[in-house]
Coordinates of C-alpha atoms and ligand atoms in Angstrom, one line a residue:
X8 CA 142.2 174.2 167.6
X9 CA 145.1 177.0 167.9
X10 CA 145.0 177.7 164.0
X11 CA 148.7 179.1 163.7
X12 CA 149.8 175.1 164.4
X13 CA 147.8 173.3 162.4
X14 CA 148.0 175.1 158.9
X15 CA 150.3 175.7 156.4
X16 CA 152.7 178.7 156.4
X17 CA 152.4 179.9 152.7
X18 CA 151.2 178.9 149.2
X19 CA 154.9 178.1 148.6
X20 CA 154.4 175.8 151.7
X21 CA 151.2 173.6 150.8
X22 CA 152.8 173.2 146.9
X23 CA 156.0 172.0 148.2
X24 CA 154.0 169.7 151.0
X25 CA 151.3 168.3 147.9
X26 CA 154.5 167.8 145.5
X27 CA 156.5 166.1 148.3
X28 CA 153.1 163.3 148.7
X29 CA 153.0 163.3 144.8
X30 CA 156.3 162.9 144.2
X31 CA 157.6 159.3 145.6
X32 CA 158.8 155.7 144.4
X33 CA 155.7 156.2 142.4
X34 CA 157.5 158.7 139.8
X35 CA 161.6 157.4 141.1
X36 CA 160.7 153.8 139.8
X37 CA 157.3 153.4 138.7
X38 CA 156.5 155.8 136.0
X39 CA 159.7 155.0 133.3
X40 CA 159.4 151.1 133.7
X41 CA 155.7 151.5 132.9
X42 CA 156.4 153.8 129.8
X43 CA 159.1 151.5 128.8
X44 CA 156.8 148.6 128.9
X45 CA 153.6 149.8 127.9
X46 CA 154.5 151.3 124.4
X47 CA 156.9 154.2 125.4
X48 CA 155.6 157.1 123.7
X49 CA 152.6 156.4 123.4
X50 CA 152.2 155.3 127.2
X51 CA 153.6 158.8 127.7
X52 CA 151.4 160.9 125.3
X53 CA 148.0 159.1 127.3
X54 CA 149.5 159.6 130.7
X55 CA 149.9 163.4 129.9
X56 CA 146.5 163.2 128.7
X57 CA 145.2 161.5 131.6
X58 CA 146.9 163.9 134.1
X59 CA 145.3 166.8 132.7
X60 CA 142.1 165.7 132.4
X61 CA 141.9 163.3 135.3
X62 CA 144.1 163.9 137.8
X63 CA 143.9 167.7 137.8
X64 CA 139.9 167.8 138.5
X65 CA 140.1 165.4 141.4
X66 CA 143.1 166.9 142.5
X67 CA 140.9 170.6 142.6
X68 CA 138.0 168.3 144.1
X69 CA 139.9 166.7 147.2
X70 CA 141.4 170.5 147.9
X71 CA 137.6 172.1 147.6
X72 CA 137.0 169.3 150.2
X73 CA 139.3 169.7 152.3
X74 CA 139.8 173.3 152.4
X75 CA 135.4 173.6 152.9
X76 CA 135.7 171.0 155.7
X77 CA 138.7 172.0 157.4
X78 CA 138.9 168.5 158.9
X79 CA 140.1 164.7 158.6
X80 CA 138.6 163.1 155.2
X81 CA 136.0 161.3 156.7
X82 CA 134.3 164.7 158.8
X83 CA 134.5 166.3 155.9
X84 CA 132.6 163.7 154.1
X85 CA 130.0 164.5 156.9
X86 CA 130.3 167.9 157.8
X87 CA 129.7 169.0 154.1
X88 CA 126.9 166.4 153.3
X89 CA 123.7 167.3 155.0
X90 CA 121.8 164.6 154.1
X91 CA 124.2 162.4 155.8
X92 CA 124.3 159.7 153.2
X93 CA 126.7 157.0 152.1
X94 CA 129.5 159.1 151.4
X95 CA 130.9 159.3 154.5
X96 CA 132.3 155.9 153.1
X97 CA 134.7 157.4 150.7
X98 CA 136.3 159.2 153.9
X99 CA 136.4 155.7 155.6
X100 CA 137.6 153.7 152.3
X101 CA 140.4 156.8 151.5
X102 CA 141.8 156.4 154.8
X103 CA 141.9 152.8 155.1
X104 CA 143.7 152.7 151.6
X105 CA 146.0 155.1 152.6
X106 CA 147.3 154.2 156.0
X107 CA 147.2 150.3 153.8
X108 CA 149.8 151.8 151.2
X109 CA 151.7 152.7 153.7
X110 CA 152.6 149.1 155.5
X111 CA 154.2 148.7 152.1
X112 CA 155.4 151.8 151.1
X113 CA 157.4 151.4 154.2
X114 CA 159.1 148.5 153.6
X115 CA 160.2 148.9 149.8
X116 CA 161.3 152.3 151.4
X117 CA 163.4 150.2 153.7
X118 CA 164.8 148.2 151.3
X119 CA 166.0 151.7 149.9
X120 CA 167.6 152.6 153.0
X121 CA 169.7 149.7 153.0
X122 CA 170.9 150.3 149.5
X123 CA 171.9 153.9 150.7
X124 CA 174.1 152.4 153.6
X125 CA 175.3 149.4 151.0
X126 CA 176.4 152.2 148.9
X127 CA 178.0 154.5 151.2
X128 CA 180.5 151.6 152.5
X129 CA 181.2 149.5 150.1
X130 CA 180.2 151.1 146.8
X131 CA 178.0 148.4 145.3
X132 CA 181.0 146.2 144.9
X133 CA 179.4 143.0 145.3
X134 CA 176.8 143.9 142.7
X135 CA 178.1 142.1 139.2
X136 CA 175.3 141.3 136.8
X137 CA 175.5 137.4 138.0
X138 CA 175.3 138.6 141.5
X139 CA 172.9 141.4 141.7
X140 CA 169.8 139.3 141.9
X141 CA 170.8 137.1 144.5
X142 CA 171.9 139.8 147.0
X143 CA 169.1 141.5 147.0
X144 CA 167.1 138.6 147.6
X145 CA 169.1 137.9 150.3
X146 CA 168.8 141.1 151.7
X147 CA 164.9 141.2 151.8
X148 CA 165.0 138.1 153.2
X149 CA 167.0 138.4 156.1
X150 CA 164.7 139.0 158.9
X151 CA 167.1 141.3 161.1
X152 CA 167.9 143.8 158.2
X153 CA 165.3 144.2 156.6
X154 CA 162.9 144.4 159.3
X155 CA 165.3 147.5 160.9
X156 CA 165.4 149.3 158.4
X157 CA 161.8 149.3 157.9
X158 CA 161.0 150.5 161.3
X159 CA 164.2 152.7 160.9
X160 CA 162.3 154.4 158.0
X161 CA 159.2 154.3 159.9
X162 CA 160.7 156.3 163.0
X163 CA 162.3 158.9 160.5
X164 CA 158.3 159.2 159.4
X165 CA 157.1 159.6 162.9
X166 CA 159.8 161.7 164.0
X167 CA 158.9 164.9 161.3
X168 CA 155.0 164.2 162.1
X169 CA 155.6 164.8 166.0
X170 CA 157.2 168.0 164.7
X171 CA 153.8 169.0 163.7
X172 CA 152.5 170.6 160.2
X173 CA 154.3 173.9 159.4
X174 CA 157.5 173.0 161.5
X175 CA 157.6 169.1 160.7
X176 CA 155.8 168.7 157.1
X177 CA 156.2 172.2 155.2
X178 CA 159.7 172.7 156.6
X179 CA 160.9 168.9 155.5
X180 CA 159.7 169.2 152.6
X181 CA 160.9 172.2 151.3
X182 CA 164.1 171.4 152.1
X183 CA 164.2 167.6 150.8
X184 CA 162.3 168.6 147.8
X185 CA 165.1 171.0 146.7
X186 CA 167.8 167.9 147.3
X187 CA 165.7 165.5 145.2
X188 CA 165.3 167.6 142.4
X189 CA 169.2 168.5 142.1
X190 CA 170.1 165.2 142.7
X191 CA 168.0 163.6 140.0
X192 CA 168.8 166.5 137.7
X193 CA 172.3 165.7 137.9
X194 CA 172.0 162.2 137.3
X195 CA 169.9 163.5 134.2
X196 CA 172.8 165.5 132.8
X197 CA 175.6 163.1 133.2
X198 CA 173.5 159.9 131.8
X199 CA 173.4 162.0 128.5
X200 CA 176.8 161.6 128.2
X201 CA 176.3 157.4 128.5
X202 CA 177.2 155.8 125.3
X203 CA 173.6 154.3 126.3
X204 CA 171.4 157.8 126.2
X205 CA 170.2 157.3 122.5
X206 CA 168.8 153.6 123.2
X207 CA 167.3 154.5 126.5
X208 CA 165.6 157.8 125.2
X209 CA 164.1 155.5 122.4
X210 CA 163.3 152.9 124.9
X211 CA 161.3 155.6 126.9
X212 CA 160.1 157.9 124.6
X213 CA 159.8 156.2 120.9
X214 CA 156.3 155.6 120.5
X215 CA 156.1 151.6 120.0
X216 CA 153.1 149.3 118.9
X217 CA 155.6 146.4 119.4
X218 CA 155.6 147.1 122.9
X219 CA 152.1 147.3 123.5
X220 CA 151.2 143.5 124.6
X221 CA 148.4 143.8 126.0
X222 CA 144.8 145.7 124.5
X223 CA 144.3 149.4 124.2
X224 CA 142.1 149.7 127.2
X225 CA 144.5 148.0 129.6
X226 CA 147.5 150.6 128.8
X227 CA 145.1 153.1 129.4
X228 CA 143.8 151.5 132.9
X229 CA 147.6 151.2 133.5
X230 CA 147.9 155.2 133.3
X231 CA 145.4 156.0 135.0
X232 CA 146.1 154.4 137.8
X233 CA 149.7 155.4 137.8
X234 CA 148.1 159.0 137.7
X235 CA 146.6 158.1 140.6
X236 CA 149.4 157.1 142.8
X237 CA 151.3 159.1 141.5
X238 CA 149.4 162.9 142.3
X239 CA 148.4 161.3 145.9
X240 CA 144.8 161.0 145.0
X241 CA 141.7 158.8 145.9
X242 CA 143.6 158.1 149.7
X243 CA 142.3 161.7 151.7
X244 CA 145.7 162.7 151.4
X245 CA 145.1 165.9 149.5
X246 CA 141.6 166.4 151.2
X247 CA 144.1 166.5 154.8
X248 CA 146.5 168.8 153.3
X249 CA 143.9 171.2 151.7
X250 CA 142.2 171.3 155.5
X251 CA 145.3 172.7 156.3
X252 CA 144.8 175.2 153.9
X253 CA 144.2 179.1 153.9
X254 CA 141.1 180.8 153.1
X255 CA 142.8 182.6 150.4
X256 CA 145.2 180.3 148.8
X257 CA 144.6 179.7 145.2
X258 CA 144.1 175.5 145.6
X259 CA 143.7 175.9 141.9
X260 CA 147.5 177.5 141.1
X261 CA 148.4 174.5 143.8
X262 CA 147.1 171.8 142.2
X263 CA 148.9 172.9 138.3
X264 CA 152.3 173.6 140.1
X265 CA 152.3 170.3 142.0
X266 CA 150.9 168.4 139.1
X267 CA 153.4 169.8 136.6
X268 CA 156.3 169.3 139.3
X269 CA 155.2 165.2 139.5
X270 CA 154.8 165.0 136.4
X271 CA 157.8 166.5 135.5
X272 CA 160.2 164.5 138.2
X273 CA 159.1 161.3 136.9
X274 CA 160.1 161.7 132.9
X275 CA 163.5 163.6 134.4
X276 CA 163.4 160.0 136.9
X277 CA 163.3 157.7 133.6
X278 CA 165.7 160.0 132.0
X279 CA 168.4 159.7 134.8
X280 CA 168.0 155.6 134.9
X281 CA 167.6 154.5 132.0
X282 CA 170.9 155.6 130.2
X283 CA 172.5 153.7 132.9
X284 CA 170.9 150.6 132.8
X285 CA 171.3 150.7 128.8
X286 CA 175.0 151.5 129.0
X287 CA 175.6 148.7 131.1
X288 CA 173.3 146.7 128.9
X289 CA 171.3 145.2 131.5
X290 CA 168.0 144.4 131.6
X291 CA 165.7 147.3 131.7
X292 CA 163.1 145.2 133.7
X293 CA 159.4 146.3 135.9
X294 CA 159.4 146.4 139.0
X295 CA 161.7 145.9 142.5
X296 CA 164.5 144.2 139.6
X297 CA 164.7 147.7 138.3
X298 CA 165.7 149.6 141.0
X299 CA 167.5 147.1 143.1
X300 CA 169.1 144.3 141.0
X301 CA 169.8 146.6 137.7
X302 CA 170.6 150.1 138.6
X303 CA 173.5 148.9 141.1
X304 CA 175.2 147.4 139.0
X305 CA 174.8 149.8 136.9
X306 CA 176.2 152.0 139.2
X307 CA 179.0 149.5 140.2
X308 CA 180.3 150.0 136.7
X309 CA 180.4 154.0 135.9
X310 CA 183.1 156.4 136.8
X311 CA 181.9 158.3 139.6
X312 CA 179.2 155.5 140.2
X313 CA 179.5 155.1 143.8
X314 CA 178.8 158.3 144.4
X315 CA 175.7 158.6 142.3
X316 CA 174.5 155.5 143.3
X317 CA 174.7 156.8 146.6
X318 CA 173.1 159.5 145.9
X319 CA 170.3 158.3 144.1
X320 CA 169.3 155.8 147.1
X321 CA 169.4 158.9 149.3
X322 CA 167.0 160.6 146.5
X323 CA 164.6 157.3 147.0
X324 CA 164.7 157.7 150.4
X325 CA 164.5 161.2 150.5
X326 CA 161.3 161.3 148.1
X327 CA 159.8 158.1 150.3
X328 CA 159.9 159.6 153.4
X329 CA 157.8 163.0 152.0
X330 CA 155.0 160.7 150.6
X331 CA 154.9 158.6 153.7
X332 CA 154.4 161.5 156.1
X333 CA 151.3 162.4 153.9
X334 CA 150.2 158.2 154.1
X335 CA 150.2 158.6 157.8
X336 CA 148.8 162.2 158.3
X337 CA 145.6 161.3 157.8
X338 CA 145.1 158.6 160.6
X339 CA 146.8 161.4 162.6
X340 CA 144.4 163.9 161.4
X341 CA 141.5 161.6 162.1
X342 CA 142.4 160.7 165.7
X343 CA 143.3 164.3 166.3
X344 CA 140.0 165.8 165.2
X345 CA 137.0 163.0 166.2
X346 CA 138.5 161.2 169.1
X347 CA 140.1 164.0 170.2
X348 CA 143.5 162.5 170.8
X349 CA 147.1 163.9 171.3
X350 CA 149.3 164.1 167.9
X351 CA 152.1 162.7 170.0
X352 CA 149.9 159.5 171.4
X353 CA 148.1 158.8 167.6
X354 CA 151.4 159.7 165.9
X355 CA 153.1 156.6 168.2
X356 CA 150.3 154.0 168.3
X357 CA 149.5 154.4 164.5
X358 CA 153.4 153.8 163.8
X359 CA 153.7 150.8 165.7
X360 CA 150.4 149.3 163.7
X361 CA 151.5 150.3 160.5
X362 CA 155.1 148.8 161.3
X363 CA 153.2 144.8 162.7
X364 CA 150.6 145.2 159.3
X365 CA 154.0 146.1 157.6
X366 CA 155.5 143.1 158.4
X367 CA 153.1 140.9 156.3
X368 CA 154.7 142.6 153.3
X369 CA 158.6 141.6 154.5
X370 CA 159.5 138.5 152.2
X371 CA 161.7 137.5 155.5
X372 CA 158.9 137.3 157.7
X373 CA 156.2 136.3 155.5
X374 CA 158.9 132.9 154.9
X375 CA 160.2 132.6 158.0
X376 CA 156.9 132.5 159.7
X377 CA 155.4 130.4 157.0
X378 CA 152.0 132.6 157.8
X379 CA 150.0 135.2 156.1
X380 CA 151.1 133.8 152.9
X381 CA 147.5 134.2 151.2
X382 CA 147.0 132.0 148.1
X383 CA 150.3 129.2 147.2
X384 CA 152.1 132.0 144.5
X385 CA 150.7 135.6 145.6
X386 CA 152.4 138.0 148.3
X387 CA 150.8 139.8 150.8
X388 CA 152.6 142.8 149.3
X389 CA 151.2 142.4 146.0
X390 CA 147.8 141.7 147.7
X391 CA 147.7 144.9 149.3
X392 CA 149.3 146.5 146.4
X393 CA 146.4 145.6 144.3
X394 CA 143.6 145.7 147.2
X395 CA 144.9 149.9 147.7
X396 CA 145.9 150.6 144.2
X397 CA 143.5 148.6 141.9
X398 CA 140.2 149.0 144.0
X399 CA 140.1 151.1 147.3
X400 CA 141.8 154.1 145.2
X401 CA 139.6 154.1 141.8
X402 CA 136.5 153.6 144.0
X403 CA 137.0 156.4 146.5
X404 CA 138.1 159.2 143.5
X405 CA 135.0 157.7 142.0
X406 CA 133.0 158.9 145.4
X407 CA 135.0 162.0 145.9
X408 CA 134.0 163.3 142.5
X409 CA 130.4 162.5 142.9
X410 CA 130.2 163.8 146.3
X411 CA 131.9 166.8 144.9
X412 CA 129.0 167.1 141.8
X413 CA 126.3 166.1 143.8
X414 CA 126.4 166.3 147.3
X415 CA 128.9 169.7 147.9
X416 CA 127.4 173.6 148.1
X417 CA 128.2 175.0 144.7
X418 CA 129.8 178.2 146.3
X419 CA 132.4 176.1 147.7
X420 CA 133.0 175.4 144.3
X421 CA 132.5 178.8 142.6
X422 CA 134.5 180.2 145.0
X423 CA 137.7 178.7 144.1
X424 CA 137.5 180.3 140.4
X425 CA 138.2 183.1 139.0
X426 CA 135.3 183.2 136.8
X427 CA 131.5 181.8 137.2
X428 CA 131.9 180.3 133.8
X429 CA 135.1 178.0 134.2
X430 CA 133.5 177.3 137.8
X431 CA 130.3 175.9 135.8
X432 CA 132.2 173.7 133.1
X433 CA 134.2 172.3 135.8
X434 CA 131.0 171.4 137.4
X435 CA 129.2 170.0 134.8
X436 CA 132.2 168.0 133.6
X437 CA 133.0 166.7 137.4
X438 CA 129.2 165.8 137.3
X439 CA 128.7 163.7 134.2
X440 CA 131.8 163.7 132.1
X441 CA 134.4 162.5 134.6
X442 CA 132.3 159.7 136.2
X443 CA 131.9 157.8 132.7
X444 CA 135.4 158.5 131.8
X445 CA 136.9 156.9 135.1
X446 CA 134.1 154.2 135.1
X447 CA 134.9 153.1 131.3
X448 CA 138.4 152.7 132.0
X449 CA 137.6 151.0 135.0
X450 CA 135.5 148.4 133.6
X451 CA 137.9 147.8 130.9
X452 CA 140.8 146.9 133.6
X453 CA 137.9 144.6 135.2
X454 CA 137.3 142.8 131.9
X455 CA 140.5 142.1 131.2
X456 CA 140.8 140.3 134.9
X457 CA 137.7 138.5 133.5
X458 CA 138.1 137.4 129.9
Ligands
LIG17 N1 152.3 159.7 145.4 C1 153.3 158.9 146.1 C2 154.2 158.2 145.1 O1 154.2 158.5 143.9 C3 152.7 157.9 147.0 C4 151.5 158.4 147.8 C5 151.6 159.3 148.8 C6 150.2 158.2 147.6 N2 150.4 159.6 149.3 C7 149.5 158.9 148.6 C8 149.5 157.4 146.7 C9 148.1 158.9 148.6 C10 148.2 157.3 146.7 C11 147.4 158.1 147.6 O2 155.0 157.4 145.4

């Protein structure tokens, strides 16, 4: 392989790539509705918590891996295990879950798009509090517009991939994470001056037991897996980045800057919505009814609210499109590396598949087709939403971890710390400590399905 094209420029390069995966709809939307639901502060003290002492270890992990293998996720999983032994599974799982987010990712991304174009032309007009709801139904249900602009937001994906790694991945995303951050900053400032900051910084941050509906163990499944998504992990994503690594970057400086930047987005994220939503007094509801039902009307009704509105959907977009070039690498990297394909011919076909699985997550054509509609209530999209995020993800961290305790050289290991003594508690605490942890809280997630 010529080296110069497939690897990352600079350390700046691979923490701005890594932060522009992390950093998607999973911090823009998912992260403050799940604090304000799940007991605010307290949600928030155990996801901090939980990022420290989960996230940041498999995050180190999946870099070791990748960087040591300098290939897809599932050669490495090979390459670096010589007894050949079930492992190469995680690769396999990681990259089916991945390129499976992805059919999804892409069409709530697309729903974005059209809120960006809504925006720009008529300024959310339409969007009273008695209307809100039933637009945006109507919009993800019309087959023509919602099916464009998914495989509008699937070209723009494409489009920086065939531009390759340093010029198409590094490049994009050091330039879009820089316009996320100042857009979502600004919003930040100006919803302090909301005459709802003060109920929507409670809402967020007040540690509540009212809040807390359901048991203990299930907020703390609920963070973890938000952890999860949201730093990238468990789906080869960061083992394909960290193959595009440098022998000498510091993957553990990368992994703190990028974890701390996430991390940091989404509370800024919660802090730029939810003053609107409260100063409006609207509903500060989960899911898609945040985003696209509340915060435009929000927007609808605050000076200078067509332009932020705007401007947020472009931010959506913006921080969508950086996490789905990572969802998609690593097909690319696998049919580059084993099969020995072209970027440009993987890149094309692997677009058009993810665009046809996509469609079974598009309300329009799940209805108008009257198929793929799995059990009489449950979506497709909330299928695959649970299939990727609730098993293929916890199970393949599960693996990489292992893998990394008990199947990986130790100097790979040792080599990426500065001292043989932090190397050795990180390995003893990767070996036994982790697995328990992740395995308790998955259990306790699986119970709760149960009882
Ligand atoms: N982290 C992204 C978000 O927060 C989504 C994402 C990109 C992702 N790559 C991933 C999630 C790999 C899991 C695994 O929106």
């Amino acid at each position: 392989m010529k080296d110069n094209e497939s690897q990352f420029s600079s350390k700046f390069g691979v923490v701005a790539a890594t932060a522009g995966s992390a950093i998607g709809l999973g911090n823009l939307w998912g992260f403050s509705y799940k604090a304000g639901i799940a007991g605010g502060g307290y949600f928030i003290a155990i996801y901090f918590l939980f990022v420290a002492i989960i996230g940041f270890p498999i995050m180190v992990s999946e870099f070791i891996i990748g960087k040591a293998g300098k290939a897809d996720a599932i050669t490495c999983y090979e390459k670096l295990d010589k007894k050949n032994t079930i492992f190469k599974w995680s690769g396999i799982f990681s990259v089916t879950g991945s390129f499976l987010i992805l059919t999804f990712y892409s069409v709530i991304a697309g729903w974005s798009l059209i809120y960006f174009y809504e925006g720009l032309v008529s300024g959310f007009d339409s969007f009273t509090p008695a209307r809100s709801g039933m637009i945006f139904n109507s919009i993800i249900k019309d087959p023509y517009l919602s099916i464009s602009s998914q495989i509008a937001f699937m070209l723009l994906v494409a489009i920086v991939l065939l531009r390759g790694i340093e010029a198409g991945i590094e490049k994009i995303s050091k330039i879009l994470m820089l316009v996320l951050f100042s857009i979502i900053l600004t919003i930040a400032i100006i919803g302090f001056f909301l005459p709802g900051a003060q109920d929507a910084y409670k809402f967020l941050f007040m540690p509540s037991l009212e809040r807390i509906t359901n048991n203990p163990l299930f907020i703390a499944n609920t963070a973890m897996t938000q952890a999860f998504f949201s730093l990238s992990l468990g789906a080869a994503t960061i083992i394909t980045y960290g193959s595009y690594v440098d022998k000498d970057t510091d993957i553990i400086s990368v992994s703190r800057q990028v974890i701390i930047a996430d991390t940091f987005v989404s509370l800024l994220a919660g802090i730029a919505i939810f003053p609107i939503v409260f100063s409006a007094n609207l509903n500060p509801s989960s899911g898609a009814g945040l985003m696209f039902v509340s915060l435009p009307t929000g927007f609808r009704m605050m000076i200078g609210g067509r332009v932020l509105g705007v401007l947020f959907f472009g931010a959506v977009v913006v921080a969508a499109l950086t996490s789905a070039i990572s969802l998609l690498e690593n097909t690319v990297s696998l049919f580059v590396n084993r099969f020995n394909m072209s970027r440009t011919k993987i890149i094309i076909i692997s677009t058009i598949i993810a665009i046809i699985i996509g469609l079974g997550s598009q309300e329009a054509f799940v209805f108008s087709m009257k198929i793929l509609r799995w059990t009489g209530k449950t979506k497709f999209l909330d299928q695959i939403d649970k299939l990727a995020l609730g098993v293929l993800i916890p199970i393949s961290t599960l693996f990489t971890i292992l893998f990394t305790g008990y199947r990986l050289e130790y100097k790979y290991i040792e080599r990426e710390f500065k001292s043989k003594k932090s190397a050795k508690i990180f390995y003893n605490y990767i070996k036994i400590g982790l697995p328990i942890l992740i395995i308790f809280l998955t259990m306790g997630d699986l119970l709760e399905i149960i009882l």
